[in-house]
Structures are given as C-alpha cells and as structure tokens.
PDB file of C-alpha atoms in Angstrom:
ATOM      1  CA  UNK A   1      49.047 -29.014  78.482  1.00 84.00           C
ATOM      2  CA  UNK A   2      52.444 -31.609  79.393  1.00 88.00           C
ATOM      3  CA  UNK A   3      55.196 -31.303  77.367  1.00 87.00           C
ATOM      4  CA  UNK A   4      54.595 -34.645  76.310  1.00 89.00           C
ATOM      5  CA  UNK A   5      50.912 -33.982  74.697  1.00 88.00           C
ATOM      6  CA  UNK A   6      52.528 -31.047  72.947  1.00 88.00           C
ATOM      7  CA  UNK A   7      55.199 -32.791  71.260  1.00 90.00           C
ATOM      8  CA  UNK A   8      52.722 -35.467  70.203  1.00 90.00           C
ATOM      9  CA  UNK A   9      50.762 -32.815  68.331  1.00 91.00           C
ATOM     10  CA  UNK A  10      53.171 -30.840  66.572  1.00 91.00           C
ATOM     11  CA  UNK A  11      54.689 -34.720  65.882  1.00 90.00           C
ATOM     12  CA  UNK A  12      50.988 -35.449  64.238  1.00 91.00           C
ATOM     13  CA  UNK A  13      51.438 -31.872  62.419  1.00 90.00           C
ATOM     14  CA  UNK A  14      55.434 -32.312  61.061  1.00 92.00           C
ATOM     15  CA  UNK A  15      53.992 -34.038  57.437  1.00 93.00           C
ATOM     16  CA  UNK A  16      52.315 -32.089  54.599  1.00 95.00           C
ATOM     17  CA  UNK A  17      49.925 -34.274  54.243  1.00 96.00           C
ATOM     18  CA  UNK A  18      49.039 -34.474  57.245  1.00 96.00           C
ATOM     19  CA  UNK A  19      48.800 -30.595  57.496  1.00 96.00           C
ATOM     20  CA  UNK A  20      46.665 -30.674  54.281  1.00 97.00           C
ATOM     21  CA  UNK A  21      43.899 -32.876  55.917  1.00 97.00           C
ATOM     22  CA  UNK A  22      44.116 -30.853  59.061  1.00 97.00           C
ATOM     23  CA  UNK A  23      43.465 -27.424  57.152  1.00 96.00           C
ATOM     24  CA  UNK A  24      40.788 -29.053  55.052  1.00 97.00           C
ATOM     25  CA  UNK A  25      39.203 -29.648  58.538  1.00 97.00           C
ATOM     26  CA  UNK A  26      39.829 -26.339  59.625  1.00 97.00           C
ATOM     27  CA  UNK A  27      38.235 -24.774  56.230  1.00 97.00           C
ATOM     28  CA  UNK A  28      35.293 -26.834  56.778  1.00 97.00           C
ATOM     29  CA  UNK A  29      34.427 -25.286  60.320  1.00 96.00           C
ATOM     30  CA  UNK A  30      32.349 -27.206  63.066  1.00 94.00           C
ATOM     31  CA  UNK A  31      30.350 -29.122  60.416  1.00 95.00           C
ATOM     32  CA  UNK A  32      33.278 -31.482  59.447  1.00 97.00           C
ATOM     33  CA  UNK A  33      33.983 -33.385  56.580  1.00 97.00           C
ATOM     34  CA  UNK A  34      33.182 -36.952  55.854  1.00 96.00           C
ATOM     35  CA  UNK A  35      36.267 -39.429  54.855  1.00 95.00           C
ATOM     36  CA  UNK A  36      35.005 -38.709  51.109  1.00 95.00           C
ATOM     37  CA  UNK A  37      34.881 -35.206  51.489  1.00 96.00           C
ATOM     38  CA  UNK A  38      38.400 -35.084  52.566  1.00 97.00           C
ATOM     39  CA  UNK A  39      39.513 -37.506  50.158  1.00 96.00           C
ATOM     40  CA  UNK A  40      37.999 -34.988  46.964  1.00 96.00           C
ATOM     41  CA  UNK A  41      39.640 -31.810  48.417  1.00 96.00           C
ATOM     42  CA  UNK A  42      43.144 -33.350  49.285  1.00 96.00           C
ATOM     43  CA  UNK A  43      43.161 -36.123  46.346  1.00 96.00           C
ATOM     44  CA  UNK A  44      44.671 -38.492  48.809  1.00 96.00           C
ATOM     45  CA  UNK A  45      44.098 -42.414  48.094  1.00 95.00           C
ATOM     46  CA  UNK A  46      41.434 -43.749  50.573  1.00 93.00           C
ATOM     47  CA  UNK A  47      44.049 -46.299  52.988  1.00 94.00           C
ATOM     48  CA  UNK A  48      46.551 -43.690  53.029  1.00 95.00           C
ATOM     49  CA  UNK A  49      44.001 -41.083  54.184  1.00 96.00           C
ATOM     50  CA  UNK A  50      42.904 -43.192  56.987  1.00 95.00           C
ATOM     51  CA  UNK A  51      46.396 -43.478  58.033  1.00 95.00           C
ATOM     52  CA  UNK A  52      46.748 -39.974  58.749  1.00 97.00           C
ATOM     53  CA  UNK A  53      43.276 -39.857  60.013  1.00 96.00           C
ATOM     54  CA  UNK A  54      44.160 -42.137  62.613  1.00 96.00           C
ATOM     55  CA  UNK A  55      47.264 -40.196  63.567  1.00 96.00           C
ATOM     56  CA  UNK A  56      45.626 -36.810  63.614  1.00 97.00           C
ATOM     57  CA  UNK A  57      42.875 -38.228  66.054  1.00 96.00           C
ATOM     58  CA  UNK A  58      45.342 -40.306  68.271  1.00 94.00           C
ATOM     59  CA  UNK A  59      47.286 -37.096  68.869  1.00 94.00           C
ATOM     60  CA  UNK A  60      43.914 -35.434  69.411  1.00 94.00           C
ATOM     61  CA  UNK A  61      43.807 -32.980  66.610  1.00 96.00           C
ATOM     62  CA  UNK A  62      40.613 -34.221  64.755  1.00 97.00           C
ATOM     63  CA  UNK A  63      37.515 -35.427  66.545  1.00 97.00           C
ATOM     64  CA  UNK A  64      35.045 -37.977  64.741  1.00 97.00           C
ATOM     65  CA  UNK A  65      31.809 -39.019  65.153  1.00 96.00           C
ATOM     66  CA  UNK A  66      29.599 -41.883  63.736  1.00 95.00           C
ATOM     67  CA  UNK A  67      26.355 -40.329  61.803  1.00 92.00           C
ATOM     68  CA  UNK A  68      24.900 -43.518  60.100  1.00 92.00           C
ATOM     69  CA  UNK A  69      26.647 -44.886  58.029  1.00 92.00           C
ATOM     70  CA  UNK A  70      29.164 -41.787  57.655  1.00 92.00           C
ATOM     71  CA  UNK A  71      31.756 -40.970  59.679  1.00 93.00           C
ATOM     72  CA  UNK A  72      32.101 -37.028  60.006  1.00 97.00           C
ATOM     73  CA  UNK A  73      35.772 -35.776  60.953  1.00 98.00           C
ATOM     74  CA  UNK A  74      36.314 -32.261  62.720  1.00 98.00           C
ATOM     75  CA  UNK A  75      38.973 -30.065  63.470  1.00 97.00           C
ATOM     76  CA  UNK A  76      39.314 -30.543  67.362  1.00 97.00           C
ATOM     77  CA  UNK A  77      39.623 -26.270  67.475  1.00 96.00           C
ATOM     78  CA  UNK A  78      40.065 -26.102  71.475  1.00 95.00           C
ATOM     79  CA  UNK A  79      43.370 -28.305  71.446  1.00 94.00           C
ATOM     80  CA  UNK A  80      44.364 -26.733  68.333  1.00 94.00           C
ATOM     81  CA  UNK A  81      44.487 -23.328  70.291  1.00 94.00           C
ATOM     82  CA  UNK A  82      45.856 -25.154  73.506  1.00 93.00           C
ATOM     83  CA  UNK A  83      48.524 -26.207  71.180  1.00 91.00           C
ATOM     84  CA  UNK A  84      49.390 -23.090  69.460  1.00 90.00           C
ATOM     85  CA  UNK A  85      49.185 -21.203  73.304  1.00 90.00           C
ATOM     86  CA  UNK A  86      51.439 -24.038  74.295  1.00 88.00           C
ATOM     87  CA  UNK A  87      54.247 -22.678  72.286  1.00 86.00           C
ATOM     88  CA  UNK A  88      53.417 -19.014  72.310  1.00 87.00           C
ATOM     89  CA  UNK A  89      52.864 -18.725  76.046  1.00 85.00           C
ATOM     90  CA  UNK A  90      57.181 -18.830  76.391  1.00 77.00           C
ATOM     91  CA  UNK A  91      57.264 -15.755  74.352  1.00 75.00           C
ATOM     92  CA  UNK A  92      59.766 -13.426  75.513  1.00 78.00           C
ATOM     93  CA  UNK A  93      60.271 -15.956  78.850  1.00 77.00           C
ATOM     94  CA  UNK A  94      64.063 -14.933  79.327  1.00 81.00           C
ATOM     95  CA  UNK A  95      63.808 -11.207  77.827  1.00 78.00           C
ATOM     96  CA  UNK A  96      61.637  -7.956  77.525  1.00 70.00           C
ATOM     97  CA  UNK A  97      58.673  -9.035  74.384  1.00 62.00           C
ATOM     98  CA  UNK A  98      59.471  -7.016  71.326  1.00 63.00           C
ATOM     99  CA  UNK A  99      56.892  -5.351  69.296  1.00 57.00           C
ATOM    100  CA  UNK A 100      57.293  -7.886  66.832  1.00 59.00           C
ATOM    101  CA  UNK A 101      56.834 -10.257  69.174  1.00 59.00           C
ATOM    102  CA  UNK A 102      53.644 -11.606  70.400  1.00 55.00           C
ATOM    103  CA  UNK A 103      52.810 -10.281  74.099  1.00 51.00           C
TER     104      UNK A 103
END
C-alpha cells in the first residue's frame, strides 16, 4: 500500500459518522447492508448518508454492488486489514518491540 492510499483511508475514517457507517458494515459481515439498512441502525438522514457512502467507497473502504433495485454496501475487509497492517507494520522500526507492543 503507497503512503498516499493510506492517508486517503484513515482521511475517509477521521469523522464519527463516518466510522459509525463503517462499523455498521463491519457488524453486518460479507452480506452487507442496503442504504436503508444503514440508514435504521445509524439514524442518519438519507443525502447525508450517501455523502459518506460515497467517501467511504472512493477511499475504498466499502464495496457496493447493484442487486435489483437495491444497492447492497460491504465492508471492503481485505483493505481494511491492508490498512490497519499499513500502520502496524512500523512497529518498533527504530527500537527493540516491547511486550506491549505488537511484534
């Protein structure tokens, strides 16, 4: 992953509402949600939903996919662990890891 990619993601991740439609997705597993279904569990009005939608996908965090009329939203789970292995693989870089400190 470029530096660039990862700053885009944790960028898409730095609101709390943003964060709240993410871990919706990530509650809801590989099945996804549809725009509804997200809209019940985080209470969010419908055009600012799709706002973050759109900026969660663009920085490739959620994955959707057209079923009929219905538009089911995923947690994209692979670049969610890229991202968090971004940012854990420097762990320790310039010093001996600590046992609190991820190996």
């Amino acid at each position: 992953m470029e530096l660039d990619t990862a700053a885009g993601g944790f960028a898409a991740l730095g609101s709390e509402a943003r964060m709240q439609v993410l871990l919706s997705l990530v509650r809801a597993g590989g099945d996804g949600l549809t725009v509804g279904e997200i809209q019940v569990r985080t209470g969010m009005a419908a055009s600012t939903l799709a706002h973050h939608l759109r900026l969660l996908t663009t920085a490739g965090l959620v994955e959707q996919e057209k079923q009929g009329r219905s538009v089911i939203n995923r947690a994209a789970f692979s670049h969610l662990e890229e991202l968090a292995g971004y940012i854990l693989k420097e762990c320790c870089a310039d010093q001996k890891c600590t046992d609190g400190a991820a190996a």
